[in-house]
Amino acid sequence: MKYSLNQYLFLALITALACSPDKQNSERNTVNIGNASIEISDAWARPANAGMMTAAYFSITNNESYADTLLSVRYTNAADTQIHESFEAEDGMMGMRPVKSVAIPSGERVKLKPGGIHIMIIRPEMNLSEGDTIDLELAFSSEEVRLIRVPVRSN
Ligand SMILES: [Cu+2]
């Protein structure tokens, strides 16, 4: 396969994002605005320059007796925000692709993480630097919208 320089750089970037090690950190606080049936924890987003691309991660715990679904995530200060999953291609290369939703079974915790499901933030309007926070709007099938405040950190 031949790639243009731009395509190559894009592939290198998504590979770096998809393959970065999932550094284990102690549980982090996440600001939750909403009811407690869906609990968001351990949220963080990687630093990025304006106009580039970055990823956000968090865990979702479903304390309800019924299954829920994460339908979409929105960061208003970016061109687009998508739910992605990482996958390994036949040639061993890591790639990622959008997914429509994420099922959150009753009583379970689903962890978004590097190399797995993640939130892709595409072309943020401003630099996202360590110590900043970003507000994400999470839409679930069970409720209207959950607002979470996510710290920007490098790991
Ligand atoms: Cu992605």
Tab-separated table of C-alpha atoms and ligand atoms in Angstrom:
chain	number	residue	atom	x	y	z
A	1	MET	CA	0.000	0.000	0.000
A	2	LYS	CA	1.174	3.510	-0.744
A	3	TYR	CA	0.219	6.457	1.377
A	4	SER	CA	0.640	10.145	0.802
A	5	LEU	CA	2.635	11.999	3.424
A	6	ASN	CA	-0.539	13.378	4.969
A	7	GLN	CA	-2.120	9.947	5.140
A	8	TYR	CA	1.053	8.563	6.619
A	9	LEU	CA	1.149	11.226	9.306
A	10	PHE	CA	-2.518	10.617	10.069
A	11	LEU	CA	-1.913	6.891	10.412
A	12	ALA	CA	1.094	7.534	12.624
A	13	LEU	CA	-0.989	9.791	14.838
A	14	ILE	CA	-3.901	7.410	15.215
A	15	THR	CA	-1.490	4.563	15.835
A	16	ALA	CA	0.195	6.549	18.575
A	17	LEU	CA	-3.152	7.350	20.148
A	18	ALA	CA	-4.514	3.847	19.812
A	19	CYS	CA	-1.423	2.062	21.071
A	20	SER	CA	-0.390	4.272	23.940
A	21	PRO	CA	-0.022	2.295	27.133
A	22	ASP	CA	-2.879	2.456	29.572
A	23	LYS	CA	-1.048	3.750	32.592
A	24	GLN	CA	-2.786	2.652	35.727
A	25	ASN	CA	-3.603	5.531	37.975
A	26	SER	CA	-5.519	5.813	41.176
A	27	GLU	CA	-9.200	6.523	40.805
A	28	ARG	CA	-9.733	10.102	39.711
A	29	ASN	CA	-12.563	12.338	40.617
A	30	THR	CA	-14.933	13.385	37.917
A	31	VAL	CA	-17.545	16.059	38.334
A	32	ASN	CA	-20.938	14.501	37.743
A	33	ILE	CA	-23.935	16.668	37.075
A	34	GLY	CA	-26.991	14.440	36.948
A	35	ASN	CA	-28.513	11.559	38.835
A	36	ALA	CA	-26.428	8.709	40.206
A	37	SER	CA	-27.878	5.795	38.270
A	38	ILE	CA	-25.132	6.252	35.709
A	39	GLU	CA	-21.805	6.961	37.362
A	40	ILE	CA	-18.892	8.427	35.416
A	41	SER	CA	-15.434	8.056	36.919
A	42	ASP	CA	-11.749	8.128	36.087
A	43	ALA	CA	-12.155	10.669	33.275
A	44	TRP	CA	-9.193	12.235	31.521
A	45	ALA	CA	-8.272	13.689	28.155
A	46	ARG	CA	-4.901	13.964	26.488
A	47	PRO	CA	-3.337	17.371	25.819
A	48	ALA	CA	-3.554	18.593	22.210
A	49	ASN	CA	-2.888	21.663	20.164
A	50	ALA	CA	-5.791	23.545	18.629
A	51	GLY	CA	-6.817	22.074	15.276
A	52	MET	CA	-5.335	18.653	15.999
A	53	MET	CA	-6.970	15.532	17.373
A	54	THR	CA	-7.026	13.980	20.802
A	55	ALA	CA	-8.816	11.392	22.889
A	56	ALA	CA	-10.790	11.333	26.128
A	57	TYR	CA	-11.466	8.351	28.385
A	58	PHE	CA	-13.737	7.547	31.331
A	59	SER	CA	-15.493	4.668	33.019
A	60	ILE	CA	-19.268	4.312	33.006
A	61	THR	CA	-20.980	2.358	35.775
A	62	ASN	CA	-24.625	1.440	35.363
A	63	ASN	CA	-26.248	1.188	38.802
A	64	GLU	CA	-29.703	0.712	37.333
A	65	SER	CA	-31.635	-2.517	36.966
A	66	TYR	CA	-31.900	-1.969	33.212
A	67	ALA	CA	-29.357	-1.758	30.426
A	68	ASP	CA	-28.329	1.648	29.161
A	69	THR	CA	-26.554	2.910	26.062
A	70	LEU	CA	-24.112	5.743	25.497
A	71	LEU	CA	-25.433	7.278	22.309
A	72	SER	CA	-23.161	10.244	21.694
A	73	VAL	CA	-20.590	12.538	23.239
A	74	ARG	CA	-20.228	16.210	22.454
A	75	TYR	CA	-17.506	18.737	23.153
A	76	THR	CA	-18.839	22.065	22.000
A	77	ASN	CA	-15.408	23.639	21.427
A	78	ALA	CA	-14.310	21.171	18.749
A	79	ALA	CA	-15.233	20.561	15.126
A	80	ASP	CA	-16.488	17.061	15.936
A	81	THR	CA	-16.570	14.479	18.715
A	82	GLN	CA	-16.917	10.779	17.928
A	83	ILE	CA	-17.062	7.496	19.806
A	84	HIS	CA	-14.277	5.271	18.454
A	85	GLU	CA	-13.107	1.733	18.951
A	86	SER	CA	-9.575	0.486	18.346
A	87	PHE	CA	-9.008	-2.662	16.341
A	88	GLU	CA	-6.083	-4.684	15.085
A	89	ALA	CA	-5.986	-5.089	11.329
A	90	GLU	CA	-4.926	-8.332	9.621
A	91	ASP	CA	-1.425	-6.959	9.121
A	92	GLY	CA	-1.099	-6.268	12.828
A	93	MET	CA	-1.475	-2.523	12.438
A	94	MET	CA	-3.727	-0.820	14.955
A	95	GLY	CA	-6.554	1.260	13.597
A	96	MET	CA	-9.663	2.897	14.911
A	97	ARG	CA	-13.163	3.465	13.625
A	98	PRO	CA	-16.340	5.199	14.781
A	99	VAL	CA	-18.988	3.197	16.613
A	100	LYS	CA	-22.635	4.214	16.871
A	101	SER	CA	-23.077	3.567	20.573
A	102	VAL	CA	-21.711	1.783	23.623
A	103	ALA	CA	-23.884	-0.683	25.537
A	104	ILE	CA	-23.708	-0.354	29.338
A	105	PRO	CA	-25.260	-3.521	30.804
A	106	SER	CA	-27.112	-3.303	34.097
A	107	GLY	CA	-24.808	-3.525	37.093
A	108	GLU	CA	-21.643	-3.341	35.012
A	109	ARG	CA	-18.790	-0.905	34.466
A	110	VAL	CA	-17.530	-0.185	30.976
A	111	LYS	CA	-14.087	1.350	30.811
A	112	LEU	CA	-13.063	3.548	27.911
A	113	LYS	CA	-9.286	3.363	27.596
A	114	PRO	CA	-6.305	3.695	25.253
A	115	GLY	CA	-6.354	0.789	22.831
A	116	GLY	CA	-10.086	0.291	23.364
A	117	ILE	CA	-13.206	2.396	23.107
A	118	HIS	CA	-12.382	6.093	23.379
A	119	ILE	CA	-13.809	9.511	22.655
A	120	MET	CA	-12.144	11.188	19.686
A	121	ILE	CA	-12.050	14.958	19.880
A	122	ILE	CA	-11.447	16.339	16.424
A	123	ARG	CA	-9.972	19.792	15.880
A	124	PRO	CA	-10.426	21.471	19.269
A	125	GLU	CA	-10.677	25.235	18.913
A	126	MET	CA	-8.153	25.916	21.659
A	127	ASN	CA	-5.033	24.245	22.957
A	128	LEU	CA	-5.833	21.632	25.589
A	129	SER	CA	-3.027	21.774	28.122
A	130	GLU	CA	-2.262	19.796	31.232
A	131	GLY	CA	-4.276	21.282	34.088
A	132	ASP	CA	-7.142	22.427	31.848
A	133	THR	CA	-10.584	20.884	32.030
A	134	ILE	CA	-13.071	20.253	29.254
A	135	ASP	CA	-16.804	19.751	29.582
A	136	LEU	CA	-18.299	16.825	27.696
A	137	GLU	CA	-21.993	16.191	27.125
A	138	LEU	CA	-22.886	12.506	27.212
A	139	ALA	CA	-26.228	11.411	25.800
A	140	PHE	CA	-27.652	8.141	27.142
A	141	SER	CA	-30.718	6.266	26.010
A	142	SER	CA	-32.118	6.413	29.553
A	143	GLU	CA	-31.838	10.107	30.296
A	144	GLU	CA	-31.340	13.357	28.516
A	145	VAL	CA	-27.731	14.496	28.763
A	146	ARG	CA	-24.988	14.017	31.341
A	147	LEU	CA	-22.431	16.804	31.699
A	148	ILE	CA	-18.984	15.805	32.936
A	149	ARG	CA	-15.865	17.876	33.601
A	150	VAL	CA	-12.750	16.121	32.377
A	151	PRO	CA	-9.194	17.010	33.412
A	152	VAL	CA	-6.532	17.245	30.731
A	153	ARG	CA	-3.457	15.170	31.601
A	154	SER	CA	-0.704	13.500	29.670
A	155	ASN	CA	-1.293	10.106	31.282
B	1	CU	CU	-10.107	7.458	17.716
